[in-house]
Coordinates of C-alpha atoms in Angstrom, one line a residue:
Chain A
X1 CA 86.5 132.8 -176.8
X2 CA 87.3 129.7 -176.5
X3 CA 88.5 128.8 -172.7
X4 CA 90.9 126.5 -172.0
X5 CA 89.3 123.4 -169.5
X6 CA 90.3 122.2 -166.1
X7 CA 89.3 118.0 -165.5
X8 CA 89.1 117.1 -161.8
X9 CA 89.2 112.9 -162.4
X10 CA 88.2 110.5 -160.3
X11 CA 89.2 106.5 -160.0
X12 CA 86.3 104.8 -159.2
X13 CA 86.7 100.8 -158.3
X14 CA 83.6 98.8 -157.1
X15 CA 81.2 102.2 -157.3
X16 CA 83.4 103.8 -154.9
X17 CA 85.8 106.6 -154.9
X18 CA 89.2 105.2 -154.8
X19 CA 91.9 107.4 -152.3
X20 CA 90.1 109.2 -150.1
X21 CA 88.6 112.6 -150.8
X22 CA 89.5 114.9 -148.6
X23 CA 86.2 117.0 -148.8
X24 CA 84.9 118.8 -145.9
X25 CA 81.0 119.1 -145.4
X26 CA 80.1 116.1 -148.3
X27 CA 78.2 113.5 -146.7
X28 CA 79.9 111.0 -147.8
X29 CA 83.6 111.3 -150.2
X30 CA 83.7 107.6 -151.2
X31 CA 80.6 108.4 -153.5
X32 CA 81.6 109.6 -157.2
X33 CA 78.4 111.2 -157.2
X34 CA 78.6 113.3 -154.3
X35 CA 82.3 114.5 -155.6
X36 CA 81.5 115.5 -159.1
X37 CA 78.2 117.4 -157.8
X38 CA 81.0 119.6 -155.4
X39 CA 83.1 119.9 -158.6
X40 CA 80.5 121.1 -160.7
X41 CA 79.4 124.1 -158.4
X42 CA 83.3 125.0 -157.8
X43 CA 83.1 125.6 -161.8
X44 CA 84.8 123.0 -163.3
X45 CA 84.6 122.5 -167.0
X46 CA 84.2 118.4 -167.2
X47 CA 84.6 115.6 -165.2
X48 CA 86.0 112.5 -165.9
X49 CA 85.1 109.0 -164.0
X50 CA 88.0 106.3 -164.6
X51 CA 86.7 103.0 -163.4
X52 CA 89.7 100.7 -162.1
X53 CA 86.9 98.1 -161.1
X54 CA 89.0 94.7 -161.1
X55 CA 85.9 92.2 -161.8
X56 CA 84.1 91.9 -164.6
X57 CA 80.7 91.2 -162.6
X58 CA 81.2 94.6 -161.1
X59 CA 81.5 96.0 -164.4
X60 CA 77.7 97.6 -164.0
X61 CA 78.2 99.4 -161.1
X62 CA 79.5 102.3 -163.0
X63 CA 76.8 102.5 -165.1
X64 CA 74.4 103.3 -161.9
X65 CA 77.2 105.6 -160.7
X66 CA 76.7 107.7 -164.4
X67 CA 73.0 107.3 -164.1
X68 CA 72.5 108.5 -160.9
X69 CA 75.3 111.7 -161.4
X70 CA 73.4 112.7 -164.6
X71 CA 71.0 113.5 -162.2
X72 CA 73.0 116.1 -160.6
X73 CA 75.2 117.4 -162.5
X74 CA 75.0 119.0 -165.5
X75 CA 78.4 119.3 -166.8
X76 CA 79.9 116.9 -169.7
X77 CA 80.9 113.8 -167.8
X78 CA 83.7 111.4 -169.7
X79 CA 84.0 107.4 -168.8
X80 CA 86.7 105.6 -168.8
X81 CA 88.2 101.9 -168.1
X82 CA 87.1 98.4 -169.3
X83 CA 85.6 99.2 -172.2
X84 CA 85.4 96.8 -174.7
X85 CA 82.2 96.9 -176.9
X86 CA 80.3 99.3 -178.9
X87 CA 77.2 98.2 -176.0
X88 CA 79.8 99.0 -173.3
X89 CA 79.6 102.7 -175.5
X90 CA 76.3 102.6 -176.1
X91 CA 74.9 101.3 -172.2
X92 CA 77.4 105.0 -170.8
X93 CA 76.1 107.0 -173.6
X94 CA 72.3 106.4 -172.4
X95 CA 72.9 106.1 -168.6
X96 CA 74.1 110.2 -169.2
X97 CA 78.0 110.1 -170.1
X98 CA 78.8 112.4 -172.9
X99 CA 82.3 111.1 -173.7
X100 CA 84.3 108.0 -173.3
X101 CA 87.7 107.4 -173.5
X102 CA 89.0 103.7 -174.7
X103 CA 92.5 103.2 -174.3
X104 CA 93.1 98.9 -174.3
X105 CA 90.4 98.2 -176.6
X106 CA 91.9 100.9 -179.3
X107 CA 95.5 99.4 -179.1
X108 CA 94.2 95.7 -179.5
X109 CA 91.8 96.2 -182.6
X110 CA 92.3 100.3 -184.1
X111 CA 88.8 99.7 -185.8
X112 CA 87.2 99.6 -182.5
X113 CA 87.3 103.4 -182.9
X114 CA 86.6 104.0 -186.3
X115 CA 83.4 101.7 -185.4
X116 CA 82.9 103.7 -182.6
X117 CA 82.9 106.9 -183.8
X118 CA 80.7 106.1 -187.0
X119 CA 78.6 104.8 -185.0
X120 CA 78.3 107.4 -182.1
X121 CA 80.4 110.5 -183.1
X122 CA 83.8 111.5 -183.2
X123 CA 82.6 114.3 -180.0
X124 CA 82.2 111.4 -178.2
X125 CA 85.2 109.1 -177.8
X126 CA 88.4 109.7 -176.4
X127 CA 91.1 107.6 -177.6
X128 CA 93.6 108.0 -173.8
X129 CA 97.4 107.2 -174.2
X130 CA 99.1 106.0 -171.9
X131 CA 103.1 107.5 -172.9
X132 CA 106.4 106.6 -171.5
X133 CA 109.6 108.2 -172.5
X134 CA 112.1 106.2 -174.5
X135 CA 115.2 107.1 -176.9
X136 CA 116.1 106.2 -180.2
X137 CA 119.4 105.5 -180.4
X138 CA 121.8 103.3 -183.0
X139 CA 120.2 101.9 -185.8
X140 CA 117.4 104.5 -185.5
X141 CA 119.7 107.2 -185.5
X142 CA 119.5 107.5 -189.2
X143 CA 115.0 108.0 -189.4
X144 CA 116.1 110.2 -186.8
X145 CA 118.0 112.1 -188.1
X146 CA 115.8 112.7 -191.0
X147 CA 113.0 114.1 -188.6
X148 CA 115.9 116.2 -186.7
X149 CA 115.2 119.4 -188.9
X150 CA 111.9 119.4 -188.2
X151 CA 111.5 119.0 -184.5
X152 CA 114.9 119.9 -183.5
X153 CA 114.1 121.5 -180.0
X154 CA 113.0 118.3 -179.4
X155 CA 116.6 117.0 -179.4
X156 CA 118.6 116.1 -176.2
X157 CA 121.9 118.0 -175.7
X158 CA 123.3 113.9 -176.9
X159 CA 121.7 114.2 -179.8
X160 CA 119.1 111.4 -179.2
X161 CA 116.0 112.2 -180.1
X162 CA 113.1 111.3 -178.0
X163 CA 110.8 109.3 -178.6
X164 CA 107.8 108.2 -176.4
X165 CA 106.1 104.2 -176.6
X166 CA 102.6 103.7 -176.0
X167 CA 101.7 101.3 -173.1
X168 CA 98.5 99.5 -171.4
X169 CA 97.3 97.9 -168.4
X170 CA 98.0 101.1 -166.0
X171 CA 101.4 101.1 -167.8
X172 CA 102.5 97.7 -167.4
X173 CA 102.4 96.4 -171.1
X174 CA 104.5 97.8 -173.6
X175 CA 102.9 98.1 -177.3
X176 CA 105.6 98.7 -179.8
X177 CA 103.7 102.2 -180.8
X178 CA 105.1 105.4 -180.9
X179 CA 102.9 107.8 -179.2
X180 CA 102.9 110.6 -181.4
X181 CA 102.7 108.4 -184.6
X182 CA 99.6 106.6 -182.7
X183 CA 97.9 109.9 -181.6
X184 CA 97.6 111.2 -185.5
X185 CA 96.1 107.5 -186.5
X186 CA 93.4 107.6 -183.7
X187 CA 92.6 111.1 -185.0
X188 CA 92.6 109.8 -188.6
X189 CA 90.3 106.6 -187.1
X190 CA 87.7 109.7 -185.7
X191 CA 88.8 110.1 -182.3
X192 CA 87.3 113.7 -180.9
X193 CA 90.1 114.0 -178.7
X194 CA 93.0 112.6 -176.7
X195 CA 93.6 111.9 -173.3
X196 CA 97.6 111.9 -173.0
X197 CA 99.4 110.5 -169.6
X198 CA 102.7 110.9 -169.1
X199 CA 103.5 107.4 -167.1
X200 CA 107.0 108.9 -166.1
X201 CA 105.0 111.9 -164.5
X202 CA 101.7 110.0 -163.3
X203 CA 102.0 110.2 -159.7
X204 CA 105.2 112.1 -159.0
X205 CA 103.6 115.7 -158.7
X206 CA 107.0 117.1 -160.5
X207 CA 104.5 118.4 -163.0
X208 CA 103.0 117.0 -166.7
X209 CA 105.6 115.8 -169.3
X210 CA 105.7 119.2 -171.6
X211 CA 107.9 118.0 -174.3
X212 CA 105.9 115.0 -174.8
X213 CA 102.1 117.1 -174.7
X214 CA 103.5 120.3 -177.3
X215 CA 104.8 117.0 -179.3
X216 CA 101.2 115.6 -179.5
X217 CA 98.8 119.0 -179.3
X218 CA 101.2 120.1 -182.5
X219 CA 100.9 117.0 -184.3
X220 CA 96.9 116.4 -184.4
X221 CA 94.1 118.8 -185.0
X222 CA 92.1 117.2 -182.3
X223 CA 92.3 118.2 -178.5
X224 CA 94.6 117.0 -176.4
X225 CA 94.2 116.9 -172.8
X226 CA 97.4 116.9 -170.6
X227 CA 97.8 113.9 -167.2
X228 CA 99.8 112.9 -165.3
X229 CA 102.0 114.7 -162.7
X230 CA 100.3 117.8 -161.6
X231 CA 101.4 119.5 -158.4
X232 CA 100.6 122.7 -158.2
X233 CA 98.9 125.6 -160.2
X234 CA 102.4 126.3 -162.6
X235 CA 101.7 122.9 -163.3
X236 CA 98.7 123.6 -165.3
X237 CA 99.7 126.9 -166.3
X238 CA 102.8 124.9 -168.0
X239 CA 100.8 122.6 -169.5
X240 CA 98.7 125.1 -171.5
X241 CA 100.9 127.4 -172.5
X242 CA 104.5 125.5 -172.9
X243 CA 102.3 121.7 -173.5
X244 CA 99.7 123.6 -175.7
X245 CA 97.4 121.4 -174.1
X246 CA 93.3 122.1 -174.7
X247 CA 92.5 120.8 -171.0
X248 CA 94.3 119.5 -168.2
X249 CA 93.5 116.3 -166.0
X250 CA 94.6 116.7 -162.6
X251 CA 93.4 114.2 -159.6
X252 CA 95.0 114.9 -156.2
X253 CA 95.7 118.6 -156.5
X254 CA 92.2 119.2 -156.4
X255 CA 90.9 115.9 -153.8
X256 CA 93.2 116.4 -151.2
X257 CA 92.0 120.6 -151.5
X258 CA 95.4 122.1 -151.9
X259 CA 93.5 123.8 -154.4
X260 CA 89.9 124.8 -155.9
X261 CA 89.3 124.6 -159.0
X262 CA 88.3 128.3 -158.5
X263 CA 91.4 129.0 -156.9
X264 CA 93.3 127.5 -160.0
X265 CA 91.5 128.8 -162.8
X266 CA 92.2 132.3 -161.1
X267 CA 96.0 131.8 -160.8
X268 CA 95.5 131.0 -164.8
X269 CA 93.5 133.9 -165.3
X270 CA 95.7 136.2 -163.7
X271 CA 98.8 134.8 -166.2
X272 CA 96.9 135.5 -169.0
X273 CA 95.1 131.7 -169.7
X274 CA 91.7 132.3 -170.7
X275 CA 89.1 130.0 -168.7
X276 CA 85.8 130.6 -167.7
X277 CA 85.5 132.2 -164.4
Chain B
X1 CA 55.0 118.3 -170.3
X2 CA 58.2 118.4 -173.2
X3 CA 58.8 115.4 -175.3
X4 CA 62.2 115.0 -176.3
X5 CA 62.5 112.8 -179.3
X6 CA 64.3 109.7 -179.0
X7 CA 65.6 108.2 -182.3
X8 CA 68.6 106.4 -180.8
X9 CA 71.4 109.4 -181.2
X10 CA 73.6 110.6 -177.7
X11 CA 72.8 111.3 -174.3
X12 CA 69.1 112.6 -173.5
X13 CA 69.1 111.6 -170.1
X14 CA 70.8 114.8 -169.2
X15 CA 68.4 117.0 -171.4
X16 CA 65.7 115.3 -169.2
X17 CA 67.0 116.2 -165.8
X18 CA 68.0 119.2 -166.8
X19 CA 64.4 120.3 -167.8
X20 CA 63.0 118.3 -164.3
X21 CA 65.8 120.1 -162.2
X22 CA 63.7 123.5 -163.1
X23 CA 60.7 122.0 -162.5
X24 CA 59.7 121.2 -166.4
X25 CA 58.4 117.7 -166.6
X26 CA 59.6 115.9 -169.9
X27 CA 59.6 112.3 -171.3
X28 CA 62.5 110.7 -173.8
X29 CA 60.0 109.4 -176.7
X30 CA 59.8 108.3 -179.9
X31 CA 55.9 107.4 -180.0
X32 CA 54.6 110.6 -182.3
X33 CA 51.4 110.8 -180.4
X34 CA 52.9 111.3 -177.4
X35 CA 55.5 114.1 -179.4
X36 CA 52.3 116.0 -181.0
X37 CA 50.2 115.4 -177.8
X38 CA 53.5 117.3 -175.7
X39 CA 53.3 121.2 -174.8
X40 CA 57.2 121.6 -176.0
X41 CA 59.0 119.2 -178.5
X42 CA 62.5 118.7 -178.2
X43 CA 64.6 117.7 -181.1
X44 CA 68.4 116.8 -179.8
X45 CA 71.2 115.1 -180.9
X46 CA 75.0 114.3 -181.1
X47 CA 77.1 112.1 -184.4
X48 CA 76.8 112.3 -187.8
X49 CA 74.2 114.1 -189.9
X50 CA 73.1 111.6 -192.0
X51 CA 73.2 108.7 -189.6
X52 CA 70.4 111.0 -187.5
X53 CA 68.4 111.8 -190.6
X54 CA 68.3 108.5 -191.8
X55 CA 67.1 107.4 -188.0
X56 CA 64.7 110.0 -187.9
X57 CA 63.0 108.2 -191.3
X58 CA 63.6 104.9 -189.8
X59 CA 62.4 106.0 -186.8
X60 CA 59.0 107.9 -189.2
X61 CA 59.3 110.3 -187.5
X62 CA 60.6 113.9 -190.3
X63 CA 56.5 114.1 -190.5
X64 CA 56.4 114.1 -186.9
X65 CA 58.3 117.0 -186.7
X66 CA 57.4 118.7 -189.6
X67 CA 53.5 118.4 -187.6
X68 CA 55.1 120.1 -184.6
X69 CA 56.5 122.7 -186.3
X70 CA 53.2 123.9 -188.6
X71 CA 50.9 123.3 -185.4
X72 CA 53.0 126.4 -184.0
X73 CA 54.7 124.4 -180.5
X74 CA 57.3 125.3 -179.2
X75 CA 60.4 123.7 -180.7
X76 CA 64.1 123.1 -179.2
X77 CA 66.6 122.1 -181.3
X78 CA 70.0 120.9 -179.5
X79 CA 73.5 120.8 -181.4
X80 CA 72.5 118.3 -184.1
X81 CA 69.0 119.1 -183.9
X82 CA 70.3 122.6 -185.0
X83 CA 71.8 121.5 -187.6
X84 CA 69.4 119.0 -189.1
X85 CA 66.5 121.6 -189.2
X86 CA 68.4 123.7 -192.2
X87 CA 68.3 122.8 -196.2
X88 CA 71.9 120.6 -196.5
X89 CA 75.1 119.8 -194.8
X90 CA 78.6 119.4 -196.2
X91 CA 79.4 116.4 -193.7
X92 CA 80.7 113.9 -195.9
X93 CA 79.0 114.9 -199.1
X94 CA 76.2 117.0 -199.4
X95 CA 73.2 115.8 -197.3
X96 CA 69.3 116.7 -197.0
X97 CA 68.2 118.3 -194.1
X98 CA 64.4 119.0 -193.4
X99 CA 65.1 122.6 -194.7
X100 CA 62.8 124.4 -192.4
X101 CA 65.4 127.1 -191.9
X102 CA 67.4 127.7 -195.3
X103 CA 70.8 127.8 -194.7
X104 CA 74.3 125.5 -195.1
X105 CA 75.8 123.4 -192.8
X106 CA 79.7 123.5 -193.0
X107 CA 82.7 121.9 -191.3
X108 CA 85.2 124.3 -189.3
X109 CA 88.2 124.5 -191.7
X110 CA 91.9 125.8 -190.4
X111 CA 94.1 124.1 -192.8
X112 CA 97.4 125.2 -193.6
X113 CA 98.1 123.6 -195.9
X114 CA 101.4 125.6 -196.5
X115 CA 103.6 124.5 -193.4
X116 CA 102.9 121.2 -192.0
X117 CA 103.9 121.7 -188.7
X118 CA 102.6 125.1 -188.0
X119 CA 100.2 124.8 -185.4
X120 CA 96.9 124.5 -186.0
X121 CA 95.6 127.8 -184.0
X122 CA 92.1 126.1 -183.5
X123 CA 91.4 122.4 -183.2
X124 CA 88.2 120.8 -184.7
X125 CA 86.1 119.7 -183.2
X126 CA 85.3 123.0 -181.8
X127 CA 85.3 121.3 -177.5
X128 CA 84.9 123.2 -174.9
X129 CA 83.0 126.1 -173.0
X130 CA 82.5 129.4 -175.5
X131 CA 80.5 132.5 -175.0
X132 CA 77.4 133.7 -177.0
X133 CA 77.0 136.9 -178.2
X134 CA 73.0 137.8 -178.0
X135 CA 72.0 139.2 -180.9
X136 CA 69.1 142.0 -181.8
X137 CA 65.8 140.7 -180.6
X138 CA 63.6 143.0 -183.8
X139 CA 63.6 141.4 -186.9
X140 CA 65.1 143.7 -189.6
X141 CA 62.8 142.7 -192.0
X142 CA 59.3 142.6 -190.1
X143 CA 59.9 144.9 -187.1
X144 CA 58.5 142.0 -185.2
X145 CA 59.8 140.5 -182.0
X146 CA 61.2 137.2 -182.4
X147 CA 58.5 134.8 -179.7
X148 CA 61.5 133.2 -178.6
X149 CA 63.0 137.0 -177.7
X150 CA 62.7 136.1 -174.3
X151 CA 64.3 132.7 -174.3
X152 CA 67.8 134.4 -173.0
X153 CA 66.0 136.1 -170.2
X154 CA 68.2 136.5 -167.4
X155 CA 71.8 134.8 -169.3
X156 CA 74.0 137.9 -169.8
X157 CA 75.9 139.0 -173.0
X158 CA 78.7 137.0 -173.3
X159 CA 77.8 134.1 -170.8
X160 CA 79.8 131.4 -171.3
X161 CA 77.8 127.8 -172.7
X162 CA 79.2 124.3 -173.2
X163 CA 80.0 123.2 -177.5
X164 CA 81.4 120.0 -179.1
X165 CA 81.0 120.1 -183.0
X166 CA 82.6 120.5 -186.1
X167 CA 80.3 122.2 -188.2
X168 CA 78.1 125.1 -187.7
X169 CA 75.4 126.3 -189.7
X170 CA 75.1 129.6 -191.8
X171 CA 71.3 131.0 -192.3
X172 CA 70.6 132.3 -195.6
X173 CA 68.2 135.2 -193.6
X174 CA 70.1 137.3 -190.7
X175 CA 66.7 137.8 -189.0
X176 CA 67.1 134.4 -187.8
X177 CA 70.3 134.7 -185.9
X178 CA 69.9 134.6 -182.1
X179 CA 73.3 134.5 -181.2
X180 CA 76.9 134.2 -182.5
X181 CA 80.1 132.7 -181.0
X182 CA 83.5 133.5 -182.0
X183 CA 85.7 130.7 -182.7
X184 CA 88.0 131.1 -186.0
X185 CA 85.5 132.6 -187.4
X186 CA 81.8 134.0 -185.8
X187 CA 80.1 131.6 -186.2
X188 CA 75.6 131.3 -185.4
X189 CA 75.6 129.3 -182.4
X190 CA 71.3 129.9 -181.9
X191 CA 68.4 130.9 -184.4
X192 CA 65.3 132.0 -183.5
X193 CA 62.3 131.5 -186.0
X194 CA 58.8 131.7 -185.5
X195 CA 58.1 128.8 -182.8
X196 CA 61.8 127.4 -183.1
X197 CA 64.9 128.2 -181.0
X198 CA 67.5 125.3 -182.0
X199 CA 71.0 125.8 -180.4
X200 CA 74.6 124.9 -180.9
X201 CA 75.7 124.6 -178.0
X202 CA 74.1 121.9 -175.2
X203 CA 71.9 123.7 -173.1
X204 CA 71.8 120.6 -170.4
X205 CA 75.9 120.5 -170.3
X206 CA 76.3 124.0 -169.5
X207 CA 75.4 124.2 -165.7
X208 CA 73.8 127.4 -164.6
X209 CA 73.3 129.8 -167.7
X210 CA 72.1 125.7 -169.8
X211 CA 70.1 125.3 -167.0
X212 CA 68.1 128.8 -167.2
X213 CA 68.2 128.3 -170.9
X214 CA 66.4 125.0 -170.2
X215 CA 63.5 127.1 -167.3
X216 CA 63.2 129.7 -169.9
X217 CA 62.4 127.4 -173.1
X218 CA 60.0 125.2 -171.0
X219 CA 58.2 128.4 -169.3
X220 CA 57.6 129.6 -172.9
X221 CA 55.8 126.0 -173.2
X222 CA 53.7 126.4 -170.5
X223 CA 51.8 130.0 -171.7

């Protein structure tokens, strides 16, 4: 049976891991390749590099990081951040990435996802969605009521239907797009996977936005990775069992050695989640 | 030397580095001479079936693949490199494959047409780590042991490998089945036939078990 995946994510800026990763016995905790190698050894199911390099000149540094990672790490590698063109994708895949995740470029030009998946295959195109919760009220009520019967469990006690809006630029720019509809559209356009981050939960350690995750995971037929808010192992469990996520992404709980990948998997297996140990 | 056929599809570098990690030299090449003179040949590939066939054609590599196989050289197909060996694929219409292994390539289909809201139990692509069940090593037809029967040596039954694909192969001849995997259906996750071994999963992305398989293939090439 297919197992549920645990994916540590590293923020990389100018080729260095952002925020100290607290590993003992690590030659260089700032080197993404060294850190990736540790996670590989610990049995992570994939690894994701999120490139947050600001300046355009330094964009090629991530290519070099990927290039070096492919020499030492033999598990799937996803790279996201700043991907704008088909050439960006080709260069990353050539260097040794297996998947790329696109966010802003997809919002700006949805056809980009279509072109990318036709050119490189759906399996390597991940669409990252940063979503923030908003409430539907007033003139939206009519539409909301129509949906009521379909998704009654999503209604809050005061009868307002939950809705999530897609944001870009790390949650700064609203797009007006409905996250659930957007995920469906991206699936139609050939996305192979959705990386779903709750901007409300990101960095809070309060757990994934379960309603958001469940809503999207049950809407699309492609795998969904839950992201944003993981603070303990119970949160991973909830992401899988209640959020119906196919994979969970986490950063700080692994980077700061609060838990190892193995501990996380043992915990999940103990609770009946099918993981690879 | 192992030649990895470069026809512009996918992450070939990981395949090359995987072989190097386990002590086998490998080159990424689209040069027919280099491919034909190698000790073993790898046909990797991700993406769309028809694009891969077209790229192989455009690179004048189809004859090279046939020659490698005729010459009895150890041949490893990975992912789409497995599917391309088959007679035809139903990916976006029917497309002819290399027809080296008789059979079809079909899509995972878990539609629940009666209720739109029903959770699809199985997502497509089949993406992630799944286990393989090794098949018997002896041909029912000839009673001979396949020459690739040692490919899974040192890899326990039910080992996990990394998969990412939406289509799977259905061989006509059960004798070619080297392993199966369960994803809603029990599908064929690797095959062997004469000098060919081909797998749906990605050994180069499957950590220890995958590297062991690459090592076994490389060792076989040196025999």
